[in-house]
Amino acid sequence: MHGRGGTGGPGDQVVRVEHGERGPHDDHRVAAGGEGLGQGDRAALALWRGGVYGGLDVPSLASYAAALEEQRTIAAEEYFALSIAAGDGSGVIPRLFRHVGEHPLRERGVALLMSALHDEGRTHDAHAVYARLVHRLGEELAVGPGREVRRTLDPILDGASPAPGTRVDALSDTGMGTRS
C-alpha cells in the first residue's frame, strides 16, 4: 500500500493499492485462503478506524455494514492466529486484550488470547481470561464455553502447548468461534 488520501466528504478514506498488493477489503480472502499475513496485511488492518459507514444511519446498508464488520473481525483473528503460530504471540497480546474487550463473547478471540498468554508463560492470566468468559457466558447466555475454548484450555491445564503442526491448524481455523 502506498498511501491514503481523501477524495470525498469528511472522514472518507481512500487507500491506493498497487497491482499484486492486498487492500484492506481483501482480508477476507486471506482468512479464507489461509495465506500468511505480512506487513501489508498488518498495515491494512491498522488502517481500519471506527465502524463501517461511521455514524451514518442508513437502514438499507445495515446488513452490509454488519457483514463487513464480521469480515474485519475474522481477518483480525486470523492475523492474531498466524502471528501466534509464527511465534509472535507477545506482539499481539495487547491487541488481543483490546479485541476481547470489544468482543467479549467471541470465543475464538478468547482462545487465541489464552494461547498467546500461556505461550508467554502467563498461564495464570490465561486462566483468568477463561474464568471471565465462563462467568460472562453463564450470566448473559446461560451456557458454558464451546469446544474450541475447552480444547485450548486442556493443554494449558496440562502445562504443555499443542504440537506445532496441530497448533497452526487449530489456530487458523476460521470456524473456531462457533458454538458446539
PDB file of C-alpha atoms in Angstrom:
ATOM      1  CA  MET A   1       0.000   0.000   0.000  1.00  0.00           C
ATOM      2  CA  HIS A   2       1.373   3.283  -0.970  1.00  0.00           C
ATOM      3  CA  GLY A   3      -0.758   5.841   0.753  1.00  0.00           C
ATOM      4  CA  ARG A   4      -4.135   7.173   1.505  1.00  0.00           C
ATOM      5  CA  GLY A   5      -5.945  10.368   0.887  1.00  0.00           C
ATOM      6  CA  GLY A   6      -9.493  11.600   0.998  1.00  0.00           C
ATOM      7  CA  THR A   7     -11.406  12.473  -2.123  1.00  0.00           C
ATOM      8  CA  GLY A   8     -14.929  12.525  -0.746  1.00  0.00           C
ATOM      9  CA  GLY A   9     -16.512  14.092   2.286  1.00  0.00           C
ATOM     10  CA  PRO A  10     -15.160  14.351   5.816  1.00  0.00           C
ATOM     11  CA  GLY A  11     -13.993  11.028   7.188  1.00  0.00           C
ATOM     12  CA  ASP A  12     -13.657   9.354   3.776  1.00  0.00           C
ATOM     13  CA  GLN A  13     -10.624   7.114   3.452  1.00  0.00           C
ATOM     14  CA  VAL A  14      -9.147   6.095   0.137  1.00  0.00           C
ATOM     15  CA  VAL A  15      -6.355   3.550   0.016  1.00  0.00           C
ATOM     16  CA  ARG A  16      -4.344   3.153  -3.155  1.00  0.00           C
ATOM     17  CA  VAL A  17      -3.303  -0.439  -3.746  1.00  0.00           C
ATOM     18  CA  GLU A  18      -0.839  -1.323  -6.459  1.00  0.00           C
ATOM     19  CA  HIS A  19      -1.334  -4.380  -8.662  1.00  0.00           C
ATOM     20  CA  GLY A  20      -0.334  -7.522  -6.760  1.00  0.00           C
ATOM     21  CA  GLU A  21      -0.846  -5.989  -3.320  1.00  0.00           C
ATOM     22  CA  ARG A  22      -3.729  -6.642  -0.983  1.00  0.00           C
ATOM     23  CA  GLY A  23      -6.039  -3.872   0.144  1.00  0.00           C
ATOM     24  CA  PRO A  24      -7.985  -3.543   3.381  1.00  0.00           C
ATOM     25  CA  HIS A  25     -11.060  -5.185   1.836  1.00  0.00           C
ATOM     26  CA  ASP A  26      -9.100  -8.255   0.754  1.00  0.00           C
ATOM     27  CA  ASP A  27      -8.555  -9.546   4.293  1.00  0.00           C
ATOM     28  CA  HIS A  28     -11.487 -11.954   3.977  1.00  0.00           C
ATOM     29  CA  ARG A  29      -9.587 -13.703   1.167  1.00  0.00           C
ATOM     30  CA  VAL A  30      -6.557 -14.067   3.416  1.00  0.00           C
ATOM     31  CA  ALA A  31      -8.661 -15.507   6.235  1.00  0.00           C
ATOM     32  CA  ALA A  32     -10.488 -17.899   3.936  1.00  0.00           C
ATOM     33  CA  GLY A  33      -7.455 -18.867   1.867  1.00  0.00           C
ATOM     34  CA  GLY A  34      -5.053 -19.431   4.737  1.00  0.00           C
ATOM     35  CA  GLU A  35      -2.312 -17.319   3.175  1.00  0.00           C
ATOM     36  CA  GLY A  36       0.203 -15.874   5.617  1.00  0.00           C
ATOM     37  CA  LEU A  37      -0.226 -12.281   6.676  1.00  0.00           C
ATOM     38  CA  GLY A  38       2.642  -9.898   6.088  1.00  0.00           C
ATOM     39  CA  GLN A  39       3.480  -6.251   6.692  1.00  0.00           C
ATOM     40  CA  GLY A  40       0.915  -5.071   4.140  1.00  0.00           C
ATOM     41  CA  ASP A  41      -1.828  -7.005   5.879  1.00  0.00           C
ATOM     42  CA  ARG A  42      -0.825  -5.631   9.264  1.00  0.00           C
ATOM     43  CA  ALA A  43      -0.947  -2.141   7.760  1.00  0.00           C
ATOM     44  CA  ALA A  44      -4.337  -2.799   6.155  1.00  0.00           C
ATOM     45  CA  LEU A  45      -5.807  -3.900   9.490  1.00  0.00           C
ATOM     46  CA  ALA A  46      -4.262  -0.875  11.208  1.00  0.00           C
ATOM     47  CA  LEU A  47      -5.967   1.487   8.730  1.00  0.00           C
ATOM     48  CA  TRP A  48      -9.421   0.478   9.931  1.00  0.00           C
ATOM     49  CA  ARG A  49     -10.944   3.152  12.140  1.00  0.00           C
ATOM     50  CA  GLY A  50     -14.410   3.098  13.678  1.00  0.00           C
ATOM     51  CA  GLY A  51     -17.440   1.315  12.383  1.00  0.00           C
ATOM     52  CA  VAL A  52     -18.467   0.704   8.808  1.00  0.00           C
ATOM     53  CA  TYR A  53     -20.094   3.843   7.407  1.00  0.00           C
ATOM     54  CA  GLY A  54     -19.069   5.578  10.670  1.00  0.00           C
ATOM     55  CA  GLY A  55     -22.058   7.434  12.028  1.00  0.00           C
ATOM     56  CA  LEU A  56     -24.347   7.054   9.027  1.00  0.00           C
ATOM     57  CA  ASP A  57     -27.796   5.761   9.907  1.00  0.00           C
ATOM     58  CA  VAL A  58     -28.872   4.159   6.637  1.00  0.00           C
ATOM     59  CA  PRO A  59     -31.112   1.141   7.317  1.00  0.00           C
ATOM     60  CA  SER A  60     -30.655  -0.252   3.805  1.00  0.00           C
ATOM     61  CA  LEU A  61     -26.890  -0.587   4.459  1.00  0.00           C
ATOM     62  CA  ALA A  62     -27.144  -2.121   7.940  1.00  0.00           C
ATOM     63  CA  SER A  63     -26.790  -5.765   6.880  1.00  0.00           C
ATOM     64  CA  TYR A  64     -23.907  -4.932   4.529  1.00  0.00           C
ATOM     65  CA  ALA A  65     -22.165  -2.965   7.282  1.00  0.00           C
ATOM     66  CA  ALA A  66     -22.602  -5.881   9.712  1.00  0.00           C
ATOM     67  CA  ALA A  67     -21.127  -8.293   7.145  1.00  0.00           C
ATOM     68  CA  LEU A  68     -18.099  -6.032   6.610  1.00  0.00           C
ATOM     69  CA  GLU A  69     -17.591  -5.716  10.374  1.00  0.00           C
ATOM     70  CA  GLU A  70     -17.695  -9.509  10.678  1.00  0.00           C
ATOM     71  CA  GLN A  71     -15.158  -9.919   7.845  1.00  0.00           C
ATOM     72  CA  ARG A  72     -12.822  -7.447   9.519  1.00  0.00           C
ATOM     73  CA  THR A  73     -13.155  -9.262  12.834  1.00  0.00           C
ATOM     74  CA  ILE A  74     -12.430 -12.621  11.204  1.00  0.00           C
ATOM     75  CA  ALA A  75      -9.401 -11.161   9.380  1.00  0.00           C
ATOM     76  CA  ALA A  76      -8.084  -9.700  12.651  1.00  0.00           C
ATOM     77  CA  GLU A  77      -8.497 -13.062  14.409  1.00  0.00           C
ATOM     78  CA  GLU A  78      -6.745 -14.819  11.549  1.00  0.00           C
ATOM     79  CA  TYR A  79      -3.890 -12.314  11.808  1.00  0.00           C
ATOM     80  CA  PHE A  80      -3.649 -12.997  15.557  1.00  0.00           C
ATOM     81  CA  ALA A  81      -3.700 -16.763  14.981  1.00  0.00           C
ATOM     82  CA  LEU A  82      -0.975 -16.658  12.341  1.00  0.00           C
ATOM     83  CA  SER A  83       1.146 -14.319  14.463  1.00  0.00           C
ATOM     84  CA  ILE A  84       0.890 -16.689  17.438  1.00  0.00           C
ATOM     85  CA  ALA A  85       1.676 -19.703  15.255  1.00  0.00           C
ATOM     86  CA  ALA A  86       4.732 -17.833  13.912  1.00  0.00           C
ATOM     87  CA  GLY A  87       5.982 -17.257  17.467  1.00  0.00           C
ATOM     88  CA  ASP A  88       4.950 -13.608  17.819  1.00  0.00           C
ATOM     89  CA  GLY A  89       2.265 -14.094  20.460  1.00  0.00           C
ATOM     90  CA  SER A  90       3.812 -11.451  22.715  1.00  0.00           C
ATOM     91  CA  GLY A  91       3.486  -8.918  19.897  1.00  0.00           C
ATOM     92  CA  VAL A  92      -0.277  -9.395  19.580  1.00  0.00           C
ATOM     93  CA  ILE A  93      -1.255  -9.802  23.248  1.00  0.00           C
ATOM     94  CA  PRO A  94      -2.104  -6.097  23.763  1.00  0.00           C
ATOM     95  CA  ARG A  95      -4.256  -6.076  20.606  1.00  0.00           C
ATOM     96  CA  LEU A  96      -5.867  -9.363  21.627  1.00  0.00           C
ATOM     97  CA  PHE A  97      -6.801  -7.892  25.020  1.00  0.00           C
ATOM     98  CA  ARG A  98      -8.406  -4.949  23.213  1.00  0.00           C
ATOM     99  CA  HIS A  99     -10.133  -7.305  20.748  1.00  0.00           C
ATOM    100  CA  VAL A 100     -11.549  -9.480  23.545  1.00  0.00           C
ATOM    101  CA  GLY A 101     -12.685  -6.333  25.368  1.00  0.00           C
ATOM    102  CA  GLU A 102     -14.596  -5.254  22.252  1.00  0.00           C
ATOM    103  CA  HIS A 103     -15.937  -8.780  21.562  1.00  0.00           C
ATOM    104  CA  PRO A 104     -16.106 -10.490  24.981  1.00  0.00           C
ATOM    105  CA  LEU A 105     -18.325 -13.358  23.832  1.00  0.00           C
ATOM    106  CA  ARG A 106     -16.290 -14.234  20.698  1.00  0.00           C
ATOM    107  CA  GLU A 107     -14.756 -17.452  21.794  1.00  0.00           C
ATOM    108  CA  ARG A 108     -12.123 -17.554  19.063  1.00  0.00           C
ATOM    109  CA  GLY A 109     -10.595 -14.301  20.308  1.00  0.00           C
ATOM    110  CA  VAL A 110     -10.625 -15.589  23.878  1.00  0.00           C
ATOM    111  CA  ALA A 111      -8.996 -18.882  22.828  1.00  0.00           C
ATOM    112  CA  LEU A 112      -6.288 -17.000  20.922  1.00  0.00           C
ATOM    113  CA  LEU A 113      -5.606 -14.727  23.894  1.00  0.00           C
ATOM    114  CA  MET A 114      -5.421 -17.718  26.236  1.00  0.00           C
ATOM    115  CA  SER A 115      -2.974 -19.443  23.907  1.00  0.00           C
ATOM    116  CA  ALA A 116      -0.753 -16.370  23.497  1.00  0.00           C
ATOM    117  CA  LEU A 117      -0.678 -15.728  27.242  1.00  0.00           C
ATOM    118  CA  HIS A 118       0.162 -19.352  28.012  1.00  0.00           C
ATOM    119  CA  ASP A 119       2.948 -19.374  25.411  1.00  0.00           C
ATOM    120  CA  GLU A 120       4.471 -16.321  27.115  1.00  0.00           C
ATOM    121  CA  GLY A 121       4.455 -18.054  30.495  1.00  0.00           C
ATOM    122  CA  ARG A 122       1.410 -16.130  31.705  1.00  0.00           C
ATOM    123  CA  THR A 123      -0.657 -19.197  32.498  1.00  0.00           C
ATOM    124  CA  HIS A 124      -2.386 -17.532  35.447  1.00  0.00           C
ATOM    125  CA  ASP A 125      -3.583 -14.743  33.124  1.00  0.00           C
ATOM    126  CA  ALA A 126      -4.800 -17.350  30.597  1.00  0.00           C
ATOM    127  CA  HIS A 127      -6.838 -18.995  33.379  1.00  0.00           C
ATOM    128  CA  ALA A 128      -8.276 -15.591  34.376  1.00  0.00           C
ATOM    129  CA  VAL A 129      -9.334 -14.886  30.766  1.00  0.00           C
ATOM    130  CA  TYR A 130     -11.041 -18.282  30.658  1.00  0.00           C
ATOM    131  CA  ALA A 131     -12.776 -17.682  34.011  1.00  0.00           C
ATOM    132  CA  ARG A 132     -14.111 -14.300  32.804  1.00  0.00           C
ATOM    133  CA  LEU A 133     -15.516 -15.936  29.680  1.00  0.00           C
ATOM    134  CA  VAL A 134     -17.165 -18.738  31.681  1.00  0.00           C
ATOM    135  CA  HIS A 135     -18.715 -16.193  34.048  1.00  0.00           C
ATOM    136  CA  ARG A 136     -19.942 -13.924  31.256  1.00  0.00           C
ATOM    137  CA  LEU A 137     -21.378 -16.797  29.179  1.00  0.00           C
ATOM    138  CA  GLY A 138     -23.161 -18.142  32.253  1.00  0.00           C
ATOM    139  CA  GLU A 139     -24.538 -14.749  33.281  1.00  0.00           C
ATOM    140  CA  GLU A 140     -25.559 -13.451  29.858  1.00  0.00           C
ATOM    141  CA  LEU A 141     -26.445 -16.585  27.894  1.00  0.00           C
ATOM    142  CA  ALA A 142     -26.765 -19.374  30.496  1.00  0.00           C
ATOM    143  CA  VAL A 143     -24.322 -21.563  28.548  1.00  0.00           C
ATOM    144  CA  GLY A 144     -20.784 -22.803  29.049  1.00  0.00           C
ATOM    145  CA  PRO A 145     -17.798 -22.325  26.766  1.00  0.00           C
ATOM    146  CA  GLY A 146     -17.707 -24.076  23.412  1.00  0.00           C
ATOM    147  CA  ARG A 147     -15.456 -26.873  22.243  1.00  0.00           C
ATOM    148  CA  GLU A 148     -12.696 -24.631  20.865  1.00  0.00           C
ATOM    149  CA  VAL A 149     -12.123 -22.755  24.126  1.00  0.00           C
ATOM    150  CA  ARG A 150     -12.220 -26.006  26.096  1.00  0.00           C
ATOM    151  CA  ARG A 151      -9.758 -27.523  23.612  1.00  0.00           C
ATOM    152  CA  THR A 152      -7.451 -24.537  24.139  1.00  0.00           C
ATOM    153  CA  LEU A 153      -7.732 -24.879  27.915  1.00  0.00           C
ATOM    154  CA  ASP A 154      -6.724 -28.562  28.051  1.00  0.00           C
ATOM    155  CA  PRO A 155      -3.014 -28.118  27.206  1.00  0.00           C
ATOM    156  CA  ILE A 156      -2.876 -25.083  29.486  1.00  0.00           C
ATOM    157  CA  LEU A 157      -4.149 -27.191  32.382  1.00  0.00           C
ATOM    158  CA  ASP A 158      -1.629 -29.901  31.463  1.00  0.00           C
ATOM    159  CA  GLY A 159       1.164 -27.311  31.400  1.00  0.00           C
ATOM    160  CA  ALA A 160       2.010 -28.025  27.764  1.00  0.00           C
ATOM    161  CA  SER A 161       1.429 -26.401  24.390  1.00  0.00           C
ATOM    162  CA  PRO A 162      -0.166 -28.209  21.450  1.00  0.00           C
ATOM    163  CA  ALA A 163       2.189 -29.714  18.902  1.00  0.00           C
ATOM    164  CA  PRO A 164       3.267 -27.036  16.377  1.00  0.00           C
ATOM    165  CA  GLY A 165       1.527 -28.577  13.339  1.00  0.00           C
ATOM    166  CA  THR A 166      -1.723 -29.110  15.204  1.00  0.00           C
ATOM    167  CA  ARG A 167      -1.496 -25.637  16.667  1.00  0.00           C
ATOM    168  CA  VAL A 168      -1.331 -23.874  13.286  1.00  0.00           C
ATOM    169  CA  ASP A 169      -4.320 -25.848  12.022  1.00  0.00           C
ATOM    170  CA  ALA A 170      -6.343 -25.200  15.160  1.00  0.00           C
ATOM    171  CA  LEU A 171      -5.456 -21.542  15.484  1.00  0.00           C
ATOM    172  CA  SER A 172      -6.159 -20.686  11.859  1.00  0.00           C
ATOM    173  CA  ASP A 173      -9.495 -22.470  11.722  1.00  0.00           C
ATOM    174  CA  THR A 174     -11.919 -19.664  10.853  1.00  0.00           C
ATOM    175  CA  GLY A 175     -14.759 -21.670  12.372  1.00  0.00           C
ATOM    176  CA  MET A 176     -13.138 -21.525  15.787  1.00  0.00           C
ATOM    177  CA  GLY A 177     -15.676 -19.120  17.224  1.00  0.00           C
ATOM    178  CA  THR A 178     -18.710 -21.271  16.521  1.00  0.00           C
ATOM    179  CA  ARG A 179     -20.615 -22.973  19.306  1.00  0.00           C
ATOM    180  CA  SER A 180     -20.761 -26.727  19.504  1.00  0.00           C
TER     181      SER A 180
END
